[in-house]
Amino acid sequence: MITPDAKRITLIAVLLVFLLSALDQTIVSTAMPRIVSQLGGLDLYAWVTTAYMLTSTVTVPIYGKLGDIFGRKAVLIVGISIFLVGSMLCGLAGEFGDLPLLGNGMVQLIVFRAIQGIGGGALFTSAFAIIADLYPPRERAKFAGVLGGVFGLASILGPVIGGFFTDLGATNIAGLEVAGWRWVFYVNLPLSAIALFMIYFKMPVIAHLKPGKIDFLGAALITIGVVPLLLALTWGGGDYAWMSSEIRGLIGLAAAALIAFAYVESKVSNPILPLGLFNNKVFVTANTAGFVTMMAFMGCVTFLPLYMQLGQGVKATTSGLSMLPMMAGLIFSSTVVGQLITRTGKYKPFMLIGSAVMMVGVFLLSRVDQHTTTLDLAWRMVIFGLGIGPAMSTSNIAIQNAVAQSEMGVATASAQFFRQIGGTFGVAIFGAVLTNNIASLNLAAAGKTIDLGALHGMAASGAMSAVDLARADVLRAGIVNAITGVFVVATFVAVVALIATALIPALPLEARDTEGPAPAEPD
């Protein structure tokens, strides 16, 4: 019997773990310009993020299955430990000059970020699965809302903390000078240590019902399938043309590996991702809705800062804080909806309402122009945030409620896996839309093209002549139209998300014991 105190302490530790994982996805971007200026390697800039994304995404389903076999506690302890070591190594990148095999500081940082991502893959997945282990379906809804709030909070705090440490500059610790940006990684150390202590000593060991051998071949094939796919989505339309031999080769390799993965999973006794889950209508439709919802979400949050900087003249350093209205809506709605689901025992109405409000919010964002005021944009972002909160936080509840306890880990991991892939698709597809929109506009005035990167800085400093200012206005209007074109496409994606949500079966959320069987799916 798990005591209320043990549940409470475990929940606090899980929230801390979740905050760590969410914070790490937003805190690093603010420090990157300073990191590049010190370590060099501007051509490797994107790889600092890509390395973490690749390893954290590909390990999600593996950790989910390992949690079902060995228990969530053991997997989470391993994940936090790897994340802690990776964070420490990231902070040390370049401190000792070039290293054998690892090369210069920027290459070191990329390798260490990949290690950090291997640990990070366990954090999100384990957090949701542990709550499913500790609380019955109806009660866990309110905690899913709290996790959504933590994610929104991390999205706000990340850029602020990252900016603070970066601007802090070098500090002297015991005679050693530590660059300010390194604290972006070092801040993870005490938080990870506290979470590790609480999990190790206070979290109860929960019995699991599906012992078995590790599917090493399945793990290898899903890695070979997902990594080239993510690389193709990351590089396509930028580093390489979409129809280049490199991108086609990556996609072909990914397709072959994923087909082989499906075949292997149909034969082994203890698969990483049981194909039988795809016979569960809730599992399929909820993951589809999560995938498409994350596409729409990333299509907006990725390009909203660009619109603010070029369309509204907001400084780059404060554009992250300008997302506060959206995050406030997300935190509020995910928390309130979690409480309402717990009270009513129903999730489907709130998922539908959230998807519908999200769709309206994206549509409203597609109607902005270069004359839209900050206040006018803020209320549109609030509506979008109010919709995205329940749309994103409730899919896990539906999936966990529809599967057996013995498959809770892999089912929860699959939801996170499909959302992360959906987010990657969103960034790639909407980035291609933006590129094509810009290419289709005549943004050169009188034979002179204005540098996009310098546009805001020139206007803010008054460094433009009247003629250049007129050209900049033309360019600004064109760029804004190109960005709002992305939001138009995102509106159609949001419609698809609403349709997918409507197809999710509405199973009752029972206040059942966590060891009991999942409710049967209706015919």
Short mmCIF file of C-alpha atoms in Angstrom, two decimals:
data_model
loop_
_atom_site.label_atom_id
_atom_site.label_comp_id
_atom_site.label_asym_id
_atom_site.label_seq_id
_atom_site.Cartn_x
_atom_site.Cartn_y
_atom_site.Cartn_z
CA MET A 1 0.00 0.00 0.00
CA ILE A 2 1.42 3.36 -1.04
CA THR A 3 1.00 5.98 1.69
CA PRO A 4 -0.32 9.50 0.94
CA ASP A 5 3.01 10.98 2.09
CA ALA A 6 4.94 8.78 -0.35
CA LYS A 7 2.61 9.83 -3.16
CA ARG A 8 2.99 13.50 -2.25
CA ILE A 9 6.79 13.43 -2.12
CA THR A 10 6.97 11.43 -5.35
CA LEU A 11 4.66 13.92 -7.05
CA ILE A 12 6.89 16.84 -5.99
CA ALA A 13 9.94 15.00 -7.35
CA VAL A 14 8.13 14.23 -10.62
CA LEU A 15 7.13 17.88 -11.03
CA LEU A 16 10.77 18.87 -10.48
CA VAL A 17 11.90 16.33 -13.06
CA PHE A 18 9.29 17.58 -15.53
CA LEU A 19 10.39 21.18 -14.92
CA LEU A 20 14.01 20.19 -15.60
CA SER A 21 13.11 18.59 -18.91
CA ALA A 22 10.83 21.43 -20.05
CA LEU A 23 13.25 24.13 -18.91
CA ASP A 24 16.17 22.64 -20.80
CA GLN A 25 14.25 22.92 -24.08
CA THR A 26 13.92 26.72 -23.74
CA ILE A 27 16.81 27.96 -21.60
CA VAL A 28 19.65 27.17 -24.02
CA SER A 29 18.41 29.15 -27.04
CA THR A 30 18.90 32.50 -25.29
CA ALA A 31 22.53 31.73 -24.53
CA MET A 32 23.46 30.40 -27.97
CA PRO A 33 24.76 33.67 -29.50
CA ARG A 34 27.17 34.09 -26.57
CA ILE A 35 28.19 30.43 -26.75
CA VAL A 36 29.02 30.75 -30.44
CA SER A 37 31.01 33.93 -29.83
CA GLN A 38 33.20 32.09 -27.30
CA LEU A 39 33.41 28.59 -28.76
CA GLY A 40 33.14 29.47 -32.46
CA GLY A 41 31.51 27.09 -34.89
CA LEU A 42 28.67 29.23 -36.20
CA ASP A 43 28.10 26.61 -38.91
CA LEU A 44 27.31 24.10 -36.13
CA TYR A 45 24.83 26.40 -34.37
CA ALA A 46 21.72 24.32 -35.10
CA TRP A 47 23.40 21.07 -34.03
CA VAL A 48 23.40 22.10 -30.37
CA THR A 49 19.60 21.82 -30.46
CA THR A 50 19.42 19.02 -33.04
CA ALA A 51 21.71 16.70 -31.06
CA TYR A 52 19.50 16.95 -27.97
CA MET A 53 16.33 16.56 -30.02
CA LEU A 54 17.60 13.45 -31.82
CA THR A 55 18.68 11.51 -28.75
CA SER A 56 15.79 12.55 -26.52
CA THR A 57 13.19 11.67 -29.17
CA VAL A 58 14.62 8.31 -30.18
CA THR A 59 14.98 7.11 -26.58
CA VAL A 60 11.38 7.95 -25.57
CA PRO A 61 9.76 4.65 -26.70
CA ILE A 62 12.76 2.68 -25.41
CA TYR A 63 12.49 4.21 -21.94
CA GLY A 64 8.73 3.62 -21.95
CA LYS A 65 9.21 -0.09 -22.54
CA LEU A 66 12.05 -0.35 -20.04
CA GLY A 67 9.79 1.27 -17.46
CA ASP A 68 7.17 -1.41 -18.05
CA ILE A 69 9.80 -4.15 -17.60
CA PHE A 70 11.97 -2.84 -14.75
CA GLY A 71 9.75 -0.23 -13.13
CA ARG A 72 9.58 3.54 -13.50
CA LYS A 73 11.80 4.25 -10.48
CA ALA A 74 14.88 2.49 -11.88
CA VAL A 75 14.46 4.06 -15.32
CA LEU A 76 13.97 7.54 -13.89
CA ILE A 77 17.04 7.24 -11.66
CA VAL A 78 19.14 6.23 -14.69
CA GLY A 79 17.63 9.05 -16.79
CA ILE A 80 18.24 11.76 -14.18
CA SER A 81 21.80 10.51 -13.62
CA ILE A 82 22.63 10.66 -17.34
CA PHE A 83 20.96 14.07 -17.63
CA LEU A 84 22.99 15.35 -14.66
CA VAL A 85 26.30 14.11 -16.10
CA GLY A 86 25.40 15.50 -19.53
CA SER A 87 24.56 18.91 -18.04
CA MET A 88 27.90 19.03 -16.19
CA LEU A 89 29.80 18.09 -19.35
CA CYS A 90 27.93 20.74 -21.37
CA GLY A 91 29.03 23.36 -18.84
CA LEU A 92 32.65 22.20 -19.21
CA ALA A 93 32.63 22.21 -23.04
CA GLY A 94 35.71 24.01 -24.35
CA GLU A 95 37.18 24.68 -20.89
CA PHE A 96 40.24 22.53 -21.63
CA GLY A 97 40.74 23.42 -25.29
CA ASP A 98 40.62 20.87 -28.07
CA LEU A 99 40.25 17.28 -26.87
CA PRO A 100 41.21 14.01 -28.59
CA LEU A 101 38.31 12.54 -30.61
CA LEU A 102 35.93 15.30 -29.44
CA GLY A 103 37.68 18.22 -31.16
CA ASN A 104 36.97 21.87 -30.35
CA GLY A 105 34.57 23.35 -27.81
CA MET A 106 31.57 23.53 -30.12
CA VAL A 107 31.88 19.88 -31.16
CA GLN A 108 32.28 18.94 -27.50
CA LEU A 109 29.08 20.82 -26.64
CA ILE A 110 27.17 19.01 -29.39
CA VAL A 111 28.37 15.59 -28.18
CA PHE A 112 27.57 16.45 -24.56
CA ARG A 113 24.12 17.77 -25.54
CA ALA A 114 23.47 14.39 -27.18
CA ILE A 115 24.40 12.69 -23.89
CA GLN A 116 22.14 15.09 -22.02
CA GLY A 117 19.32 14.20 -24.44
CA ILE A 118 19.76 10.48 -23.76
CA GLY A 119 18.91 11.22 -20.14
CA GLY A 120 16.28 13.80 -21.01
CA GLY A 121 14.29 11.23 -22.98
CA ALA A 122 13.42 9.50 -19.70
CA LEU A 123 12.22 12.61 -17.88
CA PHE A 124 9.04 13.57 -19.75
CA THR A 125 7.99 9.97 -20.33
CA SER A 126 8.55 8.81 -16.76
CA ALA A 127 6.77 11.83 -15.29
CA PHE A 128 3.46 11.01 -17.01
CA ALA A 129 3.82 7.27 -16.45
CA ILE A 130 4.57 7.60 -12.72
CA ILE A 131 1.45 9.70 -12.21
CA ALA A 132 -0.49 6.96 -14.02
CA ASP A 133 1.03 4.41 -11.63
CA LEU A 134 0.17 6.38 -8.49
CA TYR A 135 -3.32 7.70 -9.27
CA PRO A 136 -6.47 6.24 -10.86
CA PRO A 137 -7.57 7.67 -14.26
CA ARG A 138 -10.12 10.14 -12.95
CA GLU A 139 -7.83 11.59 -10.29
CA ARG A 140 -4.73 11.80 -12.48
CA ALA A 141 -6.46 14.30 -14.80
CA LYS A 142 -5.83 17.19 -12.41
CA PHE A 143 -2.13 16.31 -12.24
CA ALA A 144 -1.91 16.21 -16.03
CA GLY A 145 -3.23 19.78 -15.93
CA VAL A 146 -0.56 20.71 -13.41
CA LEU A 147 2.14 19.23 -15.68
CA GLY A 148 0.76 21.34 -18.52
CA GLY A 149 1.06 24.37 -16.29
CA VAL A 150 4.65 23.47 -15.42
CA PHE A 151 5.46 23.20 -19.13
CA GLY A 152 3.99 26.65 -19.75
CA LEU A 153 5.89 28.07 -16.77
CA ALA A 154 9.14 26.61 -18.08
CA SER A 155 8.50 28.22 -21.46
CA ILE A 156 8.38 31.58 -19.71
CA LEU A 157 11.20 31.04 -17.22
CA GLY A 158 13.60 29.45 -19.73
CA PRO A 159 14.39 32.55 -21.81
CA VAL A 160 14.45 34.74 -18.69
CA ILE A 161 16.87 32.51 -16.76
CA GLY A 162 18.98 31.90 -19.85
CA GLY A 163 19.17 35.62 -20.54
CA PHE A 164 20.02 36.41 -16.91
CA PHE A 165 22.93 33.98 -16.70
CA THR A 166 24.22 34.95 -20.13
CA ASP A 167 24.15 38.67 -19.34
CA LEU A 168 25.65 38.02 -15.90
CA GLY A 169 29.00 37.46 -17.55
CA ALA A 170 31.95 35.63 -16.02
CA THR A 171 31.88 34.84 -12.30
CA ASN A 172 34.78 33.85 -10.07
CA ILE A 173 34.38 30.58 -8.15
CA ALA A 174 37.29 29.56 -5.92
CA GLY A 175 39.72 31.41 -8.18
CA LEU A 176 38.26 29.95 -11.37
CA GLU A 177 36.53 32.16 -13.91
CA VAL A 178 33.24 30.65 -15.12
CA ALA A 179 31.56 32.15 -18.20
CA GLY A 180 27.97 33.23 -17.60
CA TRP A 181 26.48 30.98 -20.29
CA ARG A 182 27.89 27.89 -18.56
CA TRP A 183 25.47 28.43 -15.67
CA VAL A 184 22.65 27.68 -18.11
CA PHE A 185 23.83 24.06 -17.82
CA TYR A 186 25.18 24.13 -14.27
CA VAL A 187 21.80 25.25 -12.90
CA ASN A 188 20.56 21.73 -13.71
CA LEU A 189 23.02 20.14 -11.26
CA PRO A 190 21.44 21.06 -7.90
CA LEU A 191 17.91 20.55 -9.24
CA SER A 192 18.84 17.13 -10.66
CA ALA A 193 20.56 16.14 -7.41
CA ILE A 194 17.49 17.07 -5.33
CA ALA A 195 15.16 15.17 -7.67
CA LEU A 196 17.50 12.16 -7.68
CA PHE A 197 17.59 12.11 -3.87
CA MET A 198 13.80 12.30 -3.56
CA ILE A 199 13.20 9.61 -6.19
CA TYR A 200 15.83 7.23 -4.80
CA PHE A 201 14.90 7.45 -1.13
CA LYS A 202 11.21 8.39 -1.14
CA MET A 203 9.56 7.04 -4.26
CA PRO A 204 7.86 3.67 -3.70
CA VAL A 205 8.70 0.72 -5.92
CA ILE A 206 5.58 -0.12 -7.91
CA ALA A 207 5.16 -3.66 -9.20
CA HIS A 208 4.78 -4.08 -12.96
CA LEU A 209 3.05 -6.83 -14.79
CA LYS A 210 5.09 -7.38 -17.94
CA PRO A 211 8.53 -8.84 -17.27
CA GLY A 212 10.61 -9.96 -20.21
CA LYS A 213 13.75 -9.50 -22.26
CA ILE A 214 14.81 -6.24 -23.84
CA ASP A 215 14.06 -6.00 -27.57
CA PHE A 216 17.54 -4.84 -28.63
CA LEU A 217 16.88 -5.32 -32.36
CA GLY A 218 13.68 -3.28 -32.17
CA ALA A 219 15.49 -0.53 -30.26
CA ALA A 220 18.24 -0.43 -32.90
CA LEU A 221 15.79 -0.34 -35.81
CA ILE A 222 13.64 2.44 -34.36
CA THR A 223 16.82 4.45 -33.75
CA ILE A 224 17.97 3.89 -37.35
CA GLY A 225 14.49 4.82 -38.56
CA VAL A 226 13.88 7.95 -36.50
CA VAL A 227 17.31 9.63 -36.61
CA PRO A 228 17.52 9.91 -40.45
CA LEU A 229 13.88 11.06 -40.56
CA LEU A 230 14.52 13.84 -38.03
CA LEU A 231 17.70 14.84 -39.86
CA ALA A 232 15.80 15.00 -43.15
CA LEU A 233 13.12 17.20 -41.58
CA THR A 234 15.76 19.41 -39.97
CA TRP A 235 17.97 19.82 -43.05
CA GLY A 236 15.29 19.76 -45.77
CA GLY A 237 14.65 23.11 -47.42
CA GLY A 238 17.66 24.66 -45.66
CA ASP A 239 20.98 22.86 -45.79
CA TYR A 240 19.71 20.69 -48.66
CA ALA A 241 16.90 20.94 -51.18
CA TRP A 242 13.91 18.74 -50.38
CA MET A 243 14.46 16.67 -53.53
CA SER A 244 18.23 16.41 -53.14
CA SER A 245 19.88 13.00 -53.08
CA GLU A 246 20.88 13.53 -49.43
CA ILE A 247 17.30 14.12 -48.22
CA ARG A 248 15.89 11.35 -50.40
CA GLY A 249 18.56 8.99 -49.09
CA LEU A 250 17.76 9.82 -45.47
CA ILE A 251 14.03 9.37 -46.00
CA GLY A 252 14.61 6.09 -47.86
CA LEU A 253 16.82 4.78 -45.03
CA ALA A 254 14.23 5.83 -42.46
CA ALA A 255 11.41 4.14 -44.38
CA ALA A 256 13.37 0.88 -44.78
CA ALA A 257 14.32 0.80 -41.10
CA LEU A 258 10.77 1.55 -39.93
CA ILE A 259 9.33 -1.18 -42.16
CA ALA A 260 11.90 -3.61 -40.73
CA PHE A 261 11.00 -2.36 -37.24
CA ALA A 262 7.30 -3.10 -37.82
CA TYR A 263 8.18 -6.62 -39.02
CA VAL A 264 10.43 -7.34 -36.04
CA GLU A 265 7.87 -5.99 -33.56
CA SER A 266 5.28 -8.36 -34.99
CA LYS A 267 7.55 -11.35 -34.27
CA VAL A 268 9.26 -10.73 -30.92
CA SER A 269 7.62 -11.69 -27.63
CA ASN A 270 8.28 -8.41 -25.83
CA PRO A 271 8.35 -5.58 -28.43
CA ILE A 272 9.46 -2.00 -27.79
CA LEU A 273 6.17 -0.81 -29.33
CA PRO A 274 3.51 -3.56 -29.34
CA LEU A 275 1.70 -3.39 -32.68
CA GLY A 276 -1.47 -4.57 -30.94
CA LEU A 277 -1.81 -1.08 -29.49
CA PHE A 278 -2.69 0.12 -32.99
CA ASN A 279 -5.86 -1.98 -32.79
CA ASN A 280 -6.95 0.30 -29.94
CA LYS A 281 -9.00 3.12 -31.46
CA VAL A 282 -8.31 5.48 -28.55
CA PHE A 283 -4.56 4.92 -28.90
CA VAL A 284 -4.60 5.62 -32.66
CA THR A 285 -6.94 8.61 -32.70
CA ALA A 286 -5.48 10.30 -29.59
CA ASN A 287 -1.93 9.96 -30.90
CA THR A 288 -3.05 11.31 -34.28
CA ALA A 289 -4.68 14.28 -32.58
CA GLY A 290 -1.56 14.85 -30.46
CA PHE A 291 0.68 14.68 -33.53
CA VAL A 292 -1.36 17.21 -35.51
CA THR A 293 -1.96 19.48 -32.51
CA MET A 294 1.77 19.73 -31.89
CA MET A 295 2.29 20.55 -35.56
CA ALA A 296 -0.09 23.52 -35.28
CA PHE A 297 1.41 24.58 -31.95
CA MET A 298 4.99 24.59 -33.26
CA GLY A 299 3.88 26.32 -36.45
CA CYS A 300 2.76 29.25 -34.32
CA VAL A 301 5.26 29.47 -31.45
CA THR A 302 8.26 29.10 -33.77
CA PHE A 303 7.33 32.03 -35.98
CA LEU A 304 5.50 34.34 -33.58
CA PRO A 305 8.81 35.80 -32.28
CA LEU A 306 9.87 36.48 -35.88
CA TYR A 307 6.60 38.33 -36.49
CA MET A 308 7.05 40.35 -33.28
CA GLN A 309 10.60 41.35 -34.14
CA LEU A 310 10.05 42.25 -37.81
CA GLY A 311 6.38 43.14 -37.77
CA GLN A 312 6.05 44.95 -34.45
CA GLY A 313 9.63 46.02 -33.78
CA VAL A 314 9.96 44.07 -30.53
CA LYS A 315 13.58 43.55 -29.47
CA ALA A 316 14.90 40.05 -29.98
CA THR A 317 15.92 39.76 -26.32
CA THR A 318 12.36 40.45 -25.14
CA SER A 319 10.38 38.60 -27.80
CA GLY A 320 10.38 35.49 -25.59
CA LEU A 321 8.68 37.43 -22.79
CA SER A 322 6.13 38.69 -25.29
CA MET A 323 4.82 35.11 -25.45
CA LEU A 324 3.61 35.50 -21.87
CA PRO A 325 -0.11 35.99 -22.80
CA MET A 326 -0.16 32.67 -24.67
CA MET A 327 1.58 30.82 -21.86
CA ALA A 328 -0.73 32.38 -19.28
CA GLY A 329 -3.72 31.06 -21.23
CA LEU A 330 -2.09 27.64 -21.51
CA ILE A 331 -1.32 27.39 -17.78
CA PHE A 332 -4.80 28.57 -16.77
CA SER A 333 -6.77 26.30 -19.11
CA SER A 334 -4.70 23.14 -18.56
CA THR A 335 -4.99 23.52 -14.77
CA VAL A 336 -8.72 24.29 -14.76
CA VAL A 337 -9.58 21.57 -17.27
CA GLY A 338 -7.62 19.02 -15.24
CA GLN A 339 -9.79 19.82 -12.21
CA LEU A 340 -13.00 19.65 -14.27
CA ILE A 341 -12.10 16.26 -15.74
CA THR A 342 -11.48 14.93 -12.24
CA ARG A 343 -14.87 16.17 -11.09
CA THR A 344 -16.90 15.03 -14.09
CA GLY A 345 -15.02 11.87 -15.09
CA LYS A 346 -15.19 12.95 -18.76
CA TYR A 347 -12.36 14.09 -21.00
CA LYS A 348 -13.83 14.15 -24.52
CA PRO A 349 -15.87 17.41 -24.19
CA PHE A 350 -12.85 19.32 -22.90
CA MET A 351 -10.59 17.95 -25.64
CA LEU A 352 -13.11 19.09 -28.26
CA ILE A 353 -13.54 22.52 -26.71
CA GLY A 354 -9.76 22.94 -26.44
CA SER A 355 -9.20 21.93 -30.08
CA ALA A 356 -11.97 24.25 -31.27
CA VAL A 357 -10.63 27.22 -29.29
CA MET A 358 -7.11 26.47 -30.55
CA MET A 359 -8.40 26.51 -34.13
CA VAL A 360 -10.07 29.90 -33.53
CA GLY A 361 -6.88 31.20 -31.94
CA VAL A 362 -4.72 30.18 -34.90
CA PHE A 363 -7.21 31.74 -37.29
CA LEU A 364 -7.10 35.01 -35.32
CA LEU A 365 -3.30 34.98 -35.49
CA SER A 366 -3.52 34.58 -39.26
CA ARG A 367 -5.39 37.92 -39.43
CA VAL A 368 -2.59 40.08 -37.97
CA ASP A 369 -0.60 42.52 -40.10
CA GLN A 370 2.24 45.02 -39.71
CA HIS A 371 -0.12 47.48 -38.01
CA THR A 372 -1.34 45.07 -35.32
CA THR A 373 -0.59 46.48 -31.87
CA THR A 374 1.00 44.56 -29.01
CA LEU A 375 -2.30 44.56 -27.11
CA ASP A 376 -4.20 43.35 -30.17
CA LEU A 377 -1.75 40.48 -30.60
CA ALA A 378 -1.84 39.66 -26.87
CA TRP A 379 -5.56 38.82 -26.70
CA ARG A 380 -5.23 36.63 -29.79
CA MET A 381 -2.37 34.74 -28.13
CA VAL A 382 -4.44 34.33 -24.96
CA ILE A 383 -7.20 32.61 -26.96
CA PHE A 384 -4.67 30.36 -28.66
CA GLY A 385 -3.15 29.46 -25.28
CA LEU A 386 -6.54 28.73 -23.75
CA GLY A 387 -7.19 26.21 -26.52
CA ILE A 388 -3.77 24.60 -26.68
CA GLY A 389 -3.71 23.85 -22.93
CA PRO A 390 -6.46 21.19 -22.83
CA ALA A 391 -5.77 20.09 -26.41
CA MET A 392 -2.24 19.02 -25.44
CA SER A 393 -2.62 17.92 -21.81
CA THR A 394 -5.60 15.56 -22.09
CA SER A 395 -4.47 13.13 -24.81
CA ASN A 396 -2.30 11.27 -22.28
CA ILE A 397 -5.33 10.80 -20.03
CA ALA A 398 -7.35 9.26 -22.86
CA ILE A 399 -4.52 6.91 -23.88
CA GLN A 400 -3.63 5.80 -20.35
CA ASN A 401 -7.29 5.13 -19.59
CA ALA A 402 -7.61 2.84 -22.61
CA VAL A 403 -4.64 0.51 -22.09
CA ALA A 404 -3.71 -2.18 -19.59
CA GLN A 405 -1.51 -1.24 -16.64
CA SER A 406 1.25 -3.51 -17.97
CA GLU A 407 1.49 -1.35 -21.12
CA MET A 408 1.17 2.02 -19.38
CA GLY A 409 4.80 2.99 -19.90
CA VAL A 410 5.02 2.19 -23.60
CA ALA A 411 1.60 3.77 -24.28
CA THR A 412 2.57 6.96 -22.44
CA ALA A 413 5.93 7.05 -24.20
CA SER A 414 4.23 6.66 -27.58
CA ALA A 415 2.13 9.74 -26.92
CA GLN A 416 5.25 11.79 -26.16
CA PHE A 417 7.06 10.25 -29.13
CA PHE A 418 4.34 11.13 -31.64
CA ARG A 419 4.02 14.66 -30.25
CA GLN A 420 7.76 15.26 -30.59
CA ILE A 421 7.75 13.94 -34.15
CA GLY A 422 4.70 16.10 -34.87
CA GLY A 423 6.53 19.16 -33.54
CA THR A 424 9.50 18.40 -35.78
CA PHE A 425 7.19 18.00 -38.77
CA GLY A 426 5.56 21.29 -37.87
CA VAL A 427 8.81 23.26 -37.76
CA ALA A 428 10.01 21.69 -41.03
CA ILE A 429 6.76 22.09 -42.96
CA PHE A 430 5.95 25.60 -41.79
CA GLY A 431 9.56 26.64 -42.28
CA ALA A 432 9.27 25.50 -45.90
CA VAL A 433 5.99 27.42 -46.23
CA LEU A 434 7.66 30.58 -44.92
CA THR A 435 10.64 30.15 -47.25
CA ASN A 436 8.37 29.67 -50.26
CA ASN A 437 6.21 32.65 -49.28
CA ILE A 438 9.25 34.89 -49.02
CA ALA A 439 10.65 33.59 -52.31
CA SER A 440 7.36 34.38 -54.06
CA LEU A 441 7.38 38.02 -52.93
CA ASN A 442 9.20 40.85 -54.66
CA LEU A 443 11.10 42.12 -51.64
CA ALA A 444 13.74 44.13 -53.52
CA ALA A 445 13.03 47.84 -53.84
CA ALA A 446 14.73 49.77 -56.65
CA GLY A 447 17.17 46.95 -57.19
CA LYS A 448 18.41 47.02 -53.58
CA THR A 449 17.48 44.20 -51.18
CA ILE A 450 17.53 45.02 -47.46
CA ASP A 451 19.15 42.49 -45.13
CA LEU A 452 16.40 40.75 -43.14
CA GLY A 453 18.64 40.18 -40.14
CA ALA A 454 19.55 43.88 -39.94
CA LEU A 455 16.06 45.24 -40.58
CA HIS A 456 14.95 45.61 -36.97
CA GLY A 457 18.31 46.91 -35.72
CA MET A 458 18.50 49.58 -38.42
CA ALA A 459 14.97 50.79 -37.76
CA ALA A 460 15.47 50.87 -33.97
CA SER A 461 18.73 52.80 -34.20
CA GLY A 462 17.44 55.33 -36.70
CA ALA A 463 20.20 54.30 -39.11
CA MET A 464 17.91 54.45 -42.16
CA SER A 465 17.47 57.25 -44.62
CA ALA A 466 13.97 58.17 -45.73
CA VAL A 467 14.42 56.08 -48.88
CA ASP A 468 15.72 53.07 -46.93
CA LEU A 469 12.89 53.46 -44.43
CA ALA A 470 10.35 53.31 -47.26
CA ARG A 471 12.05 50.17 -48.59
CA ALA A 472 12.00 48.71 -45.08
CA ASP A 473 8.24 49.35 -44.81
CA VAL A 474 7.71 47.48 -48.06
CA LEU A 475 9.91 44.67 -46.83
CA ARG A 476 8.21 44.59 -43.44
CA ALA A 477 4.78 44.27 -45.05
CA GLY A 478 6.03 41.46 -47.27
CA ILE A 479 7.63 39.55 -44.41
CA VAL A 480 4.51 39.90 -42.26
CA ASN A 481 2.37 38.59 -45.12
CA ALA A 482 4.76 35.65 -45.51
CA ILE A 483 4.54 34.85 -41.78
CA THR A 484 0.75 35.16 -41.60
CA GLY A 485 0.65 32.78 -44.56
CA VAL A 486 2.22 30.23 -42.21
CA PHE A 487 -0.58 30.86 -39.71
CA VAL A 488 -3.16 30.34 -42.47
CA VAL A 489 -1.72 26.89 -43.17
CA ALA A 490 -1.60 26.23 -39.42
CA THR A 491 -5.33 27.00 -39.28
CA PHE A 492 -6.04 24.14 -41.68
CA VAL A 493 -3.80 21.87 -39.60
CA ALA A 494 -5.80 22.89 -36.52
CA VAL A 495 -9.00 21.87 -38.36
CA VAL A 496 -7.48 18.42 -38.93
CA ALA A 497 -6.60 18.29 -35.22
CA LEU A 498 -10.23 19.06 -34.32
CA ILE A 499 -11.48 16.30 -36.63
CA ALA A 500 -9.01 13.80 -35.16
CA THR A 501 -10.09 14.79 -31.64
CA ALA A 502 -13.75 14.29 -32.55
CA LEU A 503 -12.94 10.69 -33.55
CA ILE A 504 -11.48 9.78 -30.14
CA PRO A 505 -13.84 7.37 -28.31
CA ALA A 506 -15.16 8.71 -24.99
CA LEU A 507 -14.42 6.05 -22.37
CA PRO A 508 -15.44 6.70 -18.76
CA LEU A 509 -12.66 7.64 -16.37
CA GLU A 510 -12.97 5.25 -13.47
CA ALA A 511 -11.69 5.85 -9.96
CA ARG A 512 -10.21 2.36 -10.17
CA ASP A 513 -7.20 0.88 -8.43
CA THR A 514 -3.99 1.42 -10.43
CA GLU A 515 -3.39 -2.34 -10.55
CA GLY A 516 -6.77 -3.11 -12.06
CA PRO A 517 -7.42 -3.70 -15.74
CA ALA A 518 -8.21 -0.84 -18.10
CA PRO A 519 -11.85 -0.45 -19.04
CA ALA A 520 -12.82 -2.38 -22.13
CA GLU A 521 -13.09 -0.42 -25.31
CA PRO A 522 -16.66 -0.30 -26.66
CA ASP A 523 -17.38 -1.93 -29.97
#
